[in-house]
């Protein structure tokens, strides 16, 4: 099975290719981006280019409490677009919600789908749009270890309007869905899932509470650390892109947390979150996403916030992976935290950089131990089994740099208890 993150058609790297400097890739991101404070008011004008009856997908009610929903509906109605509501998508969105929404869209004859909310509402909306035309059970789109996965090939036009800066779902072709019956949370990536338009209005994020703001910052940083640490050698421009995203998030993130009304900080963080996973940073790196794969299993079992899970797993994984690739982690320590290196493979500096990264996560209010998420050691083996069932290489290992045996996954998680 191959994990292909946005725009990376090469699949993940095999260990024998880690050192290849081939600079060979294709790139496409068809999503039209409309970015800026106040752009929510353009929703009707934009959506009316794609349809007359919209399924409006939202989460647990934040958009209703803060007025965003009403403003979106007014704009749509003013442009002659009728709205059919699908509210109540839960964080870590469930396949049952996807099926419910697709049924509404089909019965009502919707011709466009809008995801208005965090990554959960947007991901659910994307898969609903594809499920409308999909023959059979939409869970078959999601990678869960099946032999013959049928990816969706068409979808109703998708418009995304994020209200939280985190996932980058608004401008990529991926979605993450949970099967609550089997406790599996996994991904689908397909060309038809790229939104036609992403309307990214930082004003909509002013109401995000401190904890979710911090989790979002951790998520966006982890999107670029995955490709930075797991990608091919010889991609210096991608390194600088990733470092730029991290440094920007570390500069502006704490400002957005300290003062949620700081629109400039909100805008910088949100732009960083878009760039972190719209494919630009990852071009040519052919990286796997082991930290994400590990976190998804934790949120499948414990329904924790994705960014909070990453905040625990990423530093623990980094300590493990740095043993195999100290020079890369030393580079991170030097370029992100200004540490000086005794030599390019300075393991001490590498470790200090990871410690500093973990301290940053702690300083913005993210958890760094599993116990803070009330997760103990009872299911460590089960998590590892679940992860490699979803994705594994020819030798049964979780792809990454280095690939991980089940025992390695258990070791990393144990180190984070
Ligand atoms: O549900 P509502 O009431 O809207 O409240 C949400 C939810 O409780 C709240 N929230 C969102 N915007 C708000 C707000 N509260 C106040 N004001 C606002 N403006 O925040 C809570 C979390 O929302 P959620 O959508 O779950 O968060 P996030 O954006 O972090 O999305 C997480 C989901 O996306 C997946 C994750 O695994 C997880 O399922 N991911 C999707 C990716 C993608 N499609 O590319 C990549 C990511 O790596 C990630 O895996
Ligand atoms: Zn993520």
GROMACS .gro file of C-alpha atoms and ligand atoms in nm:
model
  468
    1UNK     CA    1   0.000   0.000   0.000
    2UNK     CA    2   0.124   0.347  -0.078
    3UNK     CA    3   0.068   0.661   0.123
    4UNK     CA    4   0.054   0.955  -0.109
    5UNK     CA    5   0.018   1.287   0.064
    6UNK     CA    6  -0.096   1.591  -0.130
    7UNK     CA    7   0.072   1.634  -0.466
    8UNK     CA    8   0.324   1.364  -0.396
    9UNK     CA    9   0.255   1.111  -0.664
   10UNK     CA   10   0.577   0.922  -0.608
   11UNK     CA   11   0.459   0.760  -0.288
   12UNK     CA   12   0.670   0.738   0.024
   13UNK     CA   13   1.045   0.688   0.009
   14UNK     CA   14   1.200   0.350   0.045
   15UNK     CA   15   1.515   0.339   0.258
   16UNK     CA   16   1.734   0.262  -0.043
   17UNK     CA   17   1.621   0.594  -0.197
   18UNK     CA   18   1.672   0.817   0.106
   19UNK     CA   19   1.998   0.959  -0.027
   20UNK     CA   20   1.886   1.008  -0.385
   21UNK     CA   21   1.906   1.367  -0.499
   22UNK     CA   22   1.692   1.328  -0.807
   23UNK     CA   23   1.478   1.646  -0.799
   24UNK     CA   24   1.210   1.483  -1.011
   25UNK     CA   25   0.846   1.559  -0.947
   26UNK     CA   26   0.510   1.674  -1.074
   27UNK     CA   27   0.301   1.927  -0.890
   28UNK     CA   28  -0.057   2.042  -0.917
   29UNK     CA   29  -0.289   2.212  -0.673
   30UNK     CA   30  -0.608   2.320  -0.849
   31UNK     CA   31  -0.771   2.494  -0.550
   32UNK     CA   32  -0.840   2.863  -0.604
   33UNK     CA   33  -0.745   3.045  -0.284
   34UNK     CA   34  -0.922   3.358  -0.164
   35UNK     CA   35  -0.740   3.482   0.146
   36UNK     CA   36  -0.804   3.777   0.373
   37UNK     CA   37  -1.009   3.934   0.649
   38UNK     CA   38  -1.366   3.991   0.538
   39UNK     CA   39  -1.365   3.741   0.253
   40UNK     CA   40  -1.654   3.547   0.412
   41UNK     CA   41  -1.881   3.812   0.257
   42UNK     CA   42  -1.784   3.681  -0.087
   43UNK     CA   43  -1.921   3.333  -0.015
   44UNK     CA   44  -2.243   3.376  -0.215
   45UNK     CA   45  -2.071   3.527  -0.516
   46UNK     CA   46  -1.815   3.246  -0.523
   47UNK     CA   47  -2.046   2.952  -0.452
   48UNK     CA   48  -2.303   3.067  -0.710
   49UNK     CA   49  -2.045   2.997  -0.982
   50UNK     CA   50  -2.070   2.628  -0.896
   51UNK     CA   51  -2.432   2.565  -0.800
   52UNK     CA   52  -2.771   2.689  -0.687
   53UNK     CA   53  -2.834   2.457  -0.394
   54UNK     CA   54  -2.560   2.409  -0.137
   55UNK     CA   55  -2.515   2.153   0.135
   56UNK     CA   56  -2.366   2.358   0.419
   57UNK     CA   57  -2.166   2.130   0.649
   58UNK     CA   58  -2.078   2.252   0.998
   59UNK     CA   59  -1.953   2.117   1.331
   60UNK     CA   60  -2.094   2.124   1.682
   61UNK     CA   61  -2.230   2.478   1.678
   62UNK     CA   62  -1.939   2.726   1.715
   63UNK     CA   63  -2.030   2.887   1.381
   64UNK     CA   64  -2.384   2.946   1.502
   65UNK     CA   65  -2.274   3.091   1.835
   66UNK     CA   66  -2.032   3.340   1.679
   67UNK     CA   67  -2.250   3.455   1.391
   68UNK     CA   68  -2.041   3.305   1.108
   69UNK     CA   69  -2.318   3.068   1.000
   70UNK     CA   70  -2.575   3.343   0.968
   71UNK     CA   71  -2.337   3.563   0.770
   72UNK     CA   72  -2.254   3.278   0.533
   73UNK     CA   73  -2.620   3.194   0.477
   74UNK     CA   74  -2.711   3.560   0.414
   75UNK     CA   75  -2.435   3.591   0.159
   76UNK     CA   76  -2.544   3.269  -0.013
   77UNK     CA   77  -2.910   3.367  -0.021
   78UNK     CA   78  -2.827   3.713  -0.154
   79UNK     CA   79  -2.658   3.543  -0.450
   80UNK     CA   80  -2.955   3.315  -0.512
   81UNK     CA   81  -2.807   3.003  -0.351
   82UNK     CA   82  -3.044   2.792  -0.142
   83UNK     CA   83  -2.894   2.632   0.170
   84UNK     CA   84  -2.953   2.280   0.297
   85UNK     CA   85  -2.804   2.229   0.641
   86UNK     CA   86  -2.591   1.941   0.765
   87UNK     CA   87  -2.478   2.039   1.113
   88UNK     CA   88  -2.336   1.838   1.402
   89UNK     CA   89  -2.019   1.696   1.246
   90UNK     CA   90  -1.811   1.587   1.544
   91UNK     CA   91  -1.438   1.652   1.598
   92UNK     CA   92  -1.262   1.344   1.455
   93UNK     CA   93  -1.551   1.319   1.207
   94UNK     CA   94  -1.726   0.986   1.176
   95UNK     CA   95  -1.818   0.787   0.871
   96UNK     CA   96  -2.180   0.781   0.992
   97UNK     CA   97  -2.187   1.162   0.966
   98UNK     CA   98  -2.044   1.140   0.616
   99UNK     CA   99  -2.316   0.894   0.516
  100UNK     CA  100  -2.584   1.113   0.676
  101UNK     CA  101  -2.462   1.423   0.489
  102UNK     CA  102  -2.431   1.246   0.154
  103UNK     CA  103  -2.787   1.122   0.192
  104UNK     CA  104  -2.915   1.473   0.257
  105UNK     CA  105  -2.725   1.605  -0.046
  106UNK     CA  106  -2.864   1.330  -0.268
  107UNK     CA  107  -3.223   1.360  -0.144
  108UNK     CA  108  -3.221   1.737  -0.169
  109UNK     CA  109  -3.047   1.747  -0.506
  110UNK     CA  110  -2.762   1.968  -0.383
  111UNK     CA  111  -2.514   2.070  -0.653
  112UNK     CA  112  -2.232   2.204  -0.436
  113UNK     CA  113  -2.096   2.123  -0.088
  114UNK     CA  114  -1.953   2.380   0.155
  115UNK     CA  115  -1.740   2.280   0.454
  116UNK     CA  116  -1.762   2.563   0.708
  117UNK     CA  117  -1.565   2.493   1.025
  118UNK     CA  118  -1.247   2.327   1.143
  119UNK     CA  119  -1.072   2.040   0.970
  120UNK     CA  120  -1.341   1.803   1.090
  121UNK     CA  121  -1.631   1.983   0.918
  122UNK     CA  122  -1.422   2.041   0.605
  123UNK     CA  123  -1.300   1.679   0.585
  124UNK     CA  124  -1.653   1.546   0.633
  125UNK     CA  125  -1.784   1.785   0.366
  126UNK     CA  126  -1.518   1.670   0.119
  127UNK     CA  127  -1.597   1.302   0.164
  128UNK     CA  128  -1.973   1.370   0.155
  129UNK     CA  129  -1.925   1.545  -0.181
  130UNK     CA  130  -1.749   1.233  -0.313
  131UNK     CA  131  -1.990   0.990  -0.147
  132UNK     CA  132  -2.286   1.134  -0.337
  133UNK     CA  133  -2.161   0.970  -0.656
  134UNK     CA  134  -1.981   0.673  -0.500
  135UNK     CA  135  -2.113   0.323  -0.555
  136UNK     CA  136  -2.120   0.127  -0.232
  137UNK     CA  137  -1.997   0.199   0.119
  138UNK     CA  138  -1.796   0.524   0.137
  139UNK     CA  139  -1.574   0.368   0.408
  140UNK     CA  140  -1.415   0.178   0.119
  141UNK     CA  141  -1.252   0.506   0.009
  142UNK     CA  142  -1.061   0.529   0.334
  143UNK     CA  143  -0.733   0.337   0.370
  144UNK     CA  144  -0.786   0.073   0.638
  145UNK     CA  145  -0.580  -0.220   0.523
  146UNK     CA  146  -0.819  -0.343   0.251
  147UNK     CA  147  -0.668  -0.505  -0.057
  148UNK     CA  148  -0.869  -0.329  -0.322
  149UNK     CA  149  -0.931   0.026  -0.215
  150UNK     CA  150  -1.158   0.216  -0.451
  151UNK     CA  151  -1.066   0.582  -0.450
  152UNK     CA  152  -1.337   0.830  -0.540
  153UNK     CA  153  -1.304   0.966  -0.892
  154UNK     CA  154  -1.568   1.238  -0.886
  155UNK     CA  155  -1.732   1.468  -0.634
  156UNK     CA  156  -1.973   1.757  -0.622
  157UNK     CA  157  -1.785   2.090  -0.631
  158UNK     CA  158  -1.636   2.153  -0.285
  159UNK     CA  159  -1.592   2.495  -0.124
  160UNK     CA  160  -1.400   2.516   0.204
  161UNK     CA  161  -1.426   2.795   0.462
  162UNK     CA  162  -1.198   2.719   0.758
  163UNK     CA  163  -1.275   2.868   1.098
  164UNK     CA  164  -0.964   2.725   1.266
  165UNK     CA  165  -0.601   2.742   1.150
  166UNK     CA  166  -0.464   2.391   1.168
  167UNK     CA  167  -0.513   2.115   0.915
  168UNK     CA  168  -0.470   2.282   0.578
  169UNK     CA  169  -0.764   2.072   0.461
  170UNK     CA  170  -0.907   2.381   0.292
  171UNK     CA  171  -0.646   2.362   0.018
  172UNK     CA  172  -0.556   1.998  -0.020
  173UNK     CA  173  -0.703   1.677  -0.156
  174UNK     CA  174  -0.705   1.481   0.169
  175UNK     CA  175  -0.955   1.398   0.441
  176UNK     CA  176  -0.938   1.199   0.763
  177UNK     CA  177  -1.242   1.003   0.880
  178UNK     CA  178  -1.311   0.775   1.176
  179UNK     CA  179  -1.506   0.450   1.169
  180UNK     CA  180  -1.656   0.453   1.515
  181UNK     CA  181  -1.758   0.086   1.493
  182UNK     CA  182  -1.410  -0.047   1.422
  183UNK     CA  183  -1.215   0.232   1.600
  184UNK     CA  184  -1.013   0.306   1.288
  185UNK     CA  185  -0.923   0.661   1.187
  186UNK     CA  186  -0.757   0.699   0.852
  187UNK     CA  187  -0.717   0.903   0.537
  188UNK     CA  188  -0.830   0.934   0.179
  189UNK     CA  189  -0.638   1.141  -0.073
  190UNK     CA  190  -0.784   1.191  -0.419
  191UNK     CA  191  -0.776   1.451  -0.690
  192UNK     CA  192  -1.153   1.502  -0.680
  193UNK     CA  193  -1.131   1.604  -0.314
  194UNK     CA  194  -0.944   1.927  -0.387
  195UNK     CA  195  -1.182   2.212  -0.311
  196UNK     CA  196  -1.268   2.432  -0.609
  197UNK     CA  197  -1.226   2.736  -0.387
  198UNK     CA  198  -1.092   2.790  -0.036
  199UNK     CA  199  -1.228   3.105   0.127
  200UNK     CA  200  -0.981   3.173   0.406
  201UNK     CA  201  -1.091   3.459   0.630
  202UNK     CA  202  -0.873   3.497   0.942
  203UNK     CA  203  -1.150   3.692   1.116
  204UNK     CA  204  -1.335   3.364   1.152
  205UNK     CA  205  -1.058   3.231   1.374
  206UNK     CA  206  -1.075   3.515   1.630
  207UNK     CA  207  -1.312   3.309   1.845
  208UNK     CA  208  -1.097   2.994   1.857
  209UNK     CA  209  -1.014   2.920   2.225
  210UNK     CA  210  -0.652   2.916   2.343
  211UNK     CA  211  -0.619   2.539   2.360
  212UNK     CA  212  -0.748   2.476   2.006
  213UNK     CA  213  -0.531   2.762   1.878
  214UNK     CA  214  -0.226   2.595   2.030
  215UNK     CA  215  -0.321   2.251   1.897
  216UNK     CA  216  -0.358   2.404   1.551
  217UNK     CA  217  -0.010   2.557   1.573
  218UNK     CA  218   0.133   2.219   1.669
  219UNK     CA  219  -0.054   2.053   1.382
  220UNK     CA  220   0.071   2.293   1.118
  221UNK     CA  221   0.429   2.269   1.244
  222UNK     CA  222   0.406   1.890   1.240
  223UNK     CA  223   0.289   1.894   0.877
  224UNK     CA  224   0.623   2.040   0.778
  225UNK     CA  225   0.839   1.850   1.027
  226UNK     CA  226   0.707   1.528   0.872
  227UNK     CA  227   0.850   1.611   0.531
  228UNK     CA  228   1.157   1.782   0.679
  229UNK     CA  229   1.261   1.472   0.872
  230UNK     CA  230   1.119   1.193   0.654
  231UNK     CA  231   1.189   1.330   0.308
  232UNK     CA  232   1.465   1.264   0.057
  233UNK     CA  233   1.805   1.428   0.088
  234UNK     CA  234   1.891   1.709  -0.146
  235UNK     CA  235   1.585   1.936  -0.122
  236UNK     CA  236   1.743   2.253   0.020
  237UNK     CA  237   1.465   2.486  -0.091
  238UNK     CA  238   1.202   2.263   0.071
  239UNK     CA  239   1.411   2.269   0.391
  240UNK     CA  240   1.399   2.648   0.390
  241UNK     CA  241   1.024   2.650   0.320
  242UNK     CA  242   0.967   2.418   0.614
  243UNK     CA  243   1.192   2.622   0.842
  244UNK     CA  244   1.009   2.939   0.732
  245UNK     CA  245   0.674   2.786   0.826
  246UNK     CA  246   0.806   2.671   1.166
  247UNK     CA  247   0.972   3.003   1.250
  248UNK     CA  248   0.664   3.198   1.143
  249UNK     CA  249   0.436   2.978   1.352
  250UNK     CA  250   0.671   3.007   1.651
  251UNK     CA  251   0.680   3.386   1.619
  252UNK     CA  252   0.311   3.457   1.558
  253UNK     CA  253   0.150   3.159   1.729
  254UNK     CA  254   0.220   3.275   2.085
  255UNK     CA  255   0.082   3.620   1.993
  256UNK     CA  256  -0.243   3.464   1.871
  257UNK     CA  257  -0.265   3.262   2.190
  258UNK     CA  258  -0.188   3.558   2.417
  259UNK     CA  259  -0.446   3.777   2.244
  260UNK     CA  260  -0.707   3.589   2.045
  261UNK     CA  261  -0.836   3.917   1.900
  262UNK     CA  262  -0.500   3.996   1.737
  263UNK     CA  263  -0.607   3.975   1.373
  264UNK     CA  264  -0.257   4.015   1.236
  265UNK     CA  265  -0.133   3.720   1.440
  266UNK     CA  266  -0.439   3.516   1.344
  267UNK     CA  267  -0.375   3.592   0.977
  268UNK     CA  268  -0.006   3.496   0.991
  269UNK     CA  269  -0.085   3.170   1.170
  270UNK     CA  270  -0.362   3.088   0.926
  271UNK     CA  271  -0.145   3.155   0.623
  272UNK     CA  272   0.121   2.930   0.774
  273UNK     CA  273  -0.140   2.657   0.821
  274UNK     CA  274  -0.249   2.678   0.457
  275UNK     CA  275   0.107   2.668   0.325
  276UNK     CA  276   0.207   2.385   0.559
  277UNK     CA  277  -0.010   2.128   0.384
  278UNK     CA  278  -0.111   2.260   0.044
  279UNK     CA  279   0.181   2.071  -0.103
  280UNK     CA  280   0.438   2.346  -0.164
  281UNK     CA  281   0.660   2.247   0.127
  282UNK     CA  282   0.642   1.877   0.043
  283UNK     CA  283   0.724   1.898  -0.331
  284UNK     CA  284   0.991   1.646  -0.421
  285UNK     CA  285   1.040   1.517  -0.068
  286UNK     CA  286   0.835   1.197  -0.118
  287UNK     CA  287   0.798   1.180   0.259
  288UNK     CA  288   0.585   0.944   0.464
  289UNK     CA  289   0.397   1.079   0.767
  290UNK     CA  290   0.474   0.844   1.057
  291UNK     CA  291   0.390   1.092   1.336
  292UNK     CA  292   0.047   1.148   1.183
  293UNK     CA  293  -0.015   0.779   1.140
  294UNK     CA  294   0.067   0.720   1.507
  295UNK     CA  295  -0.148   1.011   1.624
  296UNK     CA  296  -0.449   0.908   1.418
  297UNK     CA  297  -0.463   0.579   1.602
  298UNK     CA  298  -0.452   0.759   1.938
  299UNK     CA  299  -0.739   0.988   1.840
  300UNK     CA  300  -0.931   0.687   1.702
  301UNK     CA  301  -0.914   0.517   2.040
  302UNK     CA  302  -0.936   0.817   2.272
  303UNK     CA  303  -1.114   1.089   2.072
  304UNK     CA  304  -0.845   1.345   2.156
  305UNK     CA  305  -0.774   1.660   1.954
  306UNK     CA  306  -0.539   1.577   1.666
  307UNK     CA  307  -0.294   1.860   1.743
  308UNK     CA  308  -0.278   1.761   2.109
  309UNK     CA  309  -0.189   1.404   2.017
  310UNK     CA  310   0.079   1.524   1.775
  311UNK     CA  311   0.231   1.739   2.046
  312UNK     CA  312   0.300   1.427   2.251
  313UNK     CA  313   0.404   1.198   1.967
  314UNK     CA  314   0.626   1.431   1.763
  315UNK     CA  315   0.904   1.506   2.016
  316UNK     CA  316   0.910   1.140   2.124
  317UNK     CA  317   0.935   1.029   1.760
  318UNK     CA  318   1.206   1.289   1.694
  319UNK     CA  319   1.424   1.148   1.973
  320UNK     CA  320   1.388   0.805   1.815
  321UNK     CA  321   1.446   0.918   1.454
  322UNK     CA  322   1.739   1.143   1.540
  323UNK     CA  323   1.946   0.836   1.623
  324UNK     CA  324   1.927   0.732   1.257
  325UNK     CA  325   1.976   1.077   1.109
  326UNK     CA  326   2.155   1.307   1.356
  327UNK     CA  327   2.273   1.558   1.095
  328UNK     CA  328   1.918   1.648   0.998
  329UNK     CA  329   1.815   1.702   1.359
  330UNK     CA  330   2.131   1.902   1.423
  331UNK     CA  331   2.036   2.121   1.127
  332UNK     CA  332   1.692   2.171   1.283
  333UNK     CA  333   1.853   2.268   1.615
  334UNK     CA  334   2.083   2.513   1.445
  335UNK     CA  335   1.840   2.677   1.208
  336UNK     CA  336   1.532   2.686   1.430
  337UNK     CA  337   1.688   2.745   1.772
  338UNK     CA  338   2.021   2.901   1.677
  339UNK     CA  339   2.228   2.632   1.848
  340UNK     CA  340   2.589   2.602   1.740
  341UNK     CA  341   2.715   2.270   1.615
  342UNK     CA  342   3.050   2.115   1.696
  343UNK     CA  343   3.019   1.913   1.375
  344UNK     CA  344   2.735   1.838   1.127
  345UNK     CA  345   2.629   1.524   1.315
  346UNK     CA  346   2.633   1.682   1.659
  347UNK     CA  347   2.399   1.452   1.853
  348UNK     CA  348   2.405   1.665   2.164
  349UNK     CA  349   2.287   1.972   1.974
  350UNK     CA  350   2.028   1.757   1.797
  351UNK     CA  351   1.885   1.647   2.132
  352UNK     CA  352   1.893   1.999   2.269
  353UNK     CA  353   1.696   2.118   1.965
  354UNK     CA  354   1.429   1.855   2.029
  355UNK     CA  355   1.416   1.953   2.398
  356UNK     CA  356   1.367   2.314   2.296
  357UNK     CA  357   1.094   2.220   2.052
  358UNK     CA  358   0.914   2.025   2.323
  359UNK     CA  359   0.955   2.319   2.561
  360UNK     CA  360   0.797   2.547   2.300
  361UNK     CA  361   0.496   2.315   2.271
  362UNK     CA  362   0.466   2.310   2.649
  363UNK     CA  363   0.493   2.691   2.664
  364UNK     CA  364   0.192   2.737   2.436
  365UNK     CA  365  -0.017   2.497   2.644
  366UNK     CA  366   0.012   2.176   2.444
  367UNK     CA  367   0.050   1.843   2.624
  368UNK     CA  368   0.381   1.662   2.588
  369UNK     CA  369   0.304   1.340   2.778
  370UNK     CA  370   0.040   1.075   2.714
  371UNK     CA  371  -0.064   1.096   3.079
  372UNK     CA  372  -0.180   1.455   3.019
  373UNK     CA  373  -0.424   1.306   2.767
  374UNK     CA  374  -0.521   1.037   3.020
  375UNK     CA  375  -0.369   0.769   2.801
  376UNK     CA  376  -0.187   0.487   2.978
  377UNK     CA  377   0.016   0.190   2.859
  378UNK     CA  378  -0.266  -0.067   2.838
  379UNK     CA  379  -0.310  -0.054   2.459
  380UNK     CA  380   0.039   0.025   2.330
  381UNK     CA  381   0.069  -0.301   2.135
  382UNK     CA  382  -0.279  -0.258   1.994
  383UNK     CA  383  -0.200   0.093   1.865
  384UNK     CA  384   0.112  -0.038   1.692
  385UNK     CA  385  -0.080  -0.323   1.529
  386UNK     CA  386  -0.356  -0.088   1.413
  387UNK     CA  387  -0.105   0.153   1.259
  388UNK     CA  388   0.081  -0.100   1.048
  389UNK     CA  389  -0.247  -0.255   0.943
  390UNK     CA  390  -0.341   0.078   0.784
  391UNK     CA  391  -0.005   0.137   0.620
  392UNK     CA  392   0.310  -0.071   0.597
  393UNK     CA  393   0.601  -0.140   0.365
  394UNK     CA  394   0.701  -0.478   0.222
  395UNK     CA  395   0.857  -0.571   0.553
  396UNK     CA  396   0.552  -0.481   0.759
  397UNK     CA  397   0.700  -0.157   0.891
  398UNK     CA  398   0.544   0.188   0.922
  399UNK     CA  399   0.705   0.393   0.641
  400UNK     CA  400   0.923   0.682   0.751
  401UNK     CA  401   1.285   0.767   0.802
  402UNK     CA  402   1.365   0.523   0.950
  403UNK     CA  403   1.080   0.276   0.889
  404UNK     CA  404   0.936   0.154   1.220
  405UNK     CA  405   0.864  -0.198   1.338
  406UNK     CA  406   0.570  -0.240   1.573
  407UNK     CA  407   0.821  -0.264   1.859
  408UNK     CA  408   0.966   0.077   1.763
  409UNK     CA  409   0.622   0.235   1.774
  410UNK     CA  410   0.561   0.086   2.118
  411UNK     CA  411   0.902   0.212   2.232
  412UNK     CA  412   0.831   0.567   2.113
  413UNK     CA  413   0.490   0.574   2.279
  414UNK     CA  414   0.628   0.425   2.599
  415UNK     CA  415   0.888   0.700   2.610
  416UNK     CA  416   0.602   0.953   2.604
  417UNK     CA  417   0.394   0.806   2.888
  418LIG     O1  418  -1.746   2.168   1.620
  418LIG     P1  419  -1.748   2.313   1.649
  418LIG     O2  420  -1.860   2.355   1.736
  418LIG     O3  421  -1.736   2.399   1.526
  418LIG     O4  422  -1.619   2.345   1.741
  418LIG     C1  423  -1.487   2.314   1.701
  418LIG     C2  424  -1.433   2.189   1.771
  418LIG     O5  425  -1.488   2.176   1.898
  418LIG     C3  426  -1.396   2.423   1.749
  418LIG     N1  427  -1.389   2.537   1.659
  418LIG     C4  428  -1.363   2.539   1.527
  418LIG     N2  429  -1.363   2.667   1.482
  418LIG     C5  430  -1.393   2.745   1.586
  418LIG     C6  431  -1.411   2.664   1.700
  418LIG     N3  432  -1.443   2.715   1.821
  418LIG     C7  433  -1.458   2.848   1.831
  418LIG     N4  434  -1.441   2.932   1.726
  418LIG     C8  435  -1.409   2.886   1.603
  418LIG     N5  436  -1.388   2.972   1.502
  418LIG     O6  437  -1.270   2.360   1.757
  418LIG     C9  438  -1.287   2.222   1.788
  418LIG    C10  439  -1.198   2.137   1.698
  418LIG     O7  440  -1.244   2.142   1.565
  418LIG     P2  441  -1.186   2.041   1.455
  418LIG     O8  442  -1.248   2.075   1.325
  418LIG     O9  443  -1.199   1.901   1.503
  418LIG    O10  444  -1.030   2.079   1.459
  418LIG     P3  445  -0.917   2.076   1.349
  418LIG    O11  446  -0.932   2.189   1.253
  418LIG    O12  447  -0.793   2.066   1.424
  418LIG    O13  448  -0.944   1.942   1.265
  418LIG    C11  449  -0.902   1.817   1.314
  418LIG    C12  450  -0.940   1.705   1.220
  418LIG    O14  451  -0.874   1.718   1.093
  418LIG    C13  452  -0.795   1.600   1.066
  418LIG    C14  453  -0.762   1.553   1.206
  418LIG    O15  454  -0.716   1.421   1.209
  418LIG    C15  455  -0.894   1.573   1.277
  418LIG    O16  456  -0.984   1.469   1.246
  418LIG     N6  457  -0.682   1.632   0.977
  418LIG    C16  458  -0.711   1.660   0.848
  418LIG    C17  459  -0.612   1.685   0.754
  418LIG    C18  460  -0.641   1.715   0.613
  418LIG     N7  461  -0.763   1.700   0.568
  418LIG    O17  462  -0.554   1.751   0.538
  418LIG    C19  463  -0.469   1.681   0.789
  418LIG    C20  464  -0.444   1.684   0.937
  418LIG    O18  465  -0.318   1.630   0.960
  418LIG    C21  466  -0.546   1.613   1.020
  418LIG    O19  467  -0.520   1.474   1.027
  419LIG    ZN1  468  -0.210   1.709   1.106
   0.00000   0.00000   0.00000
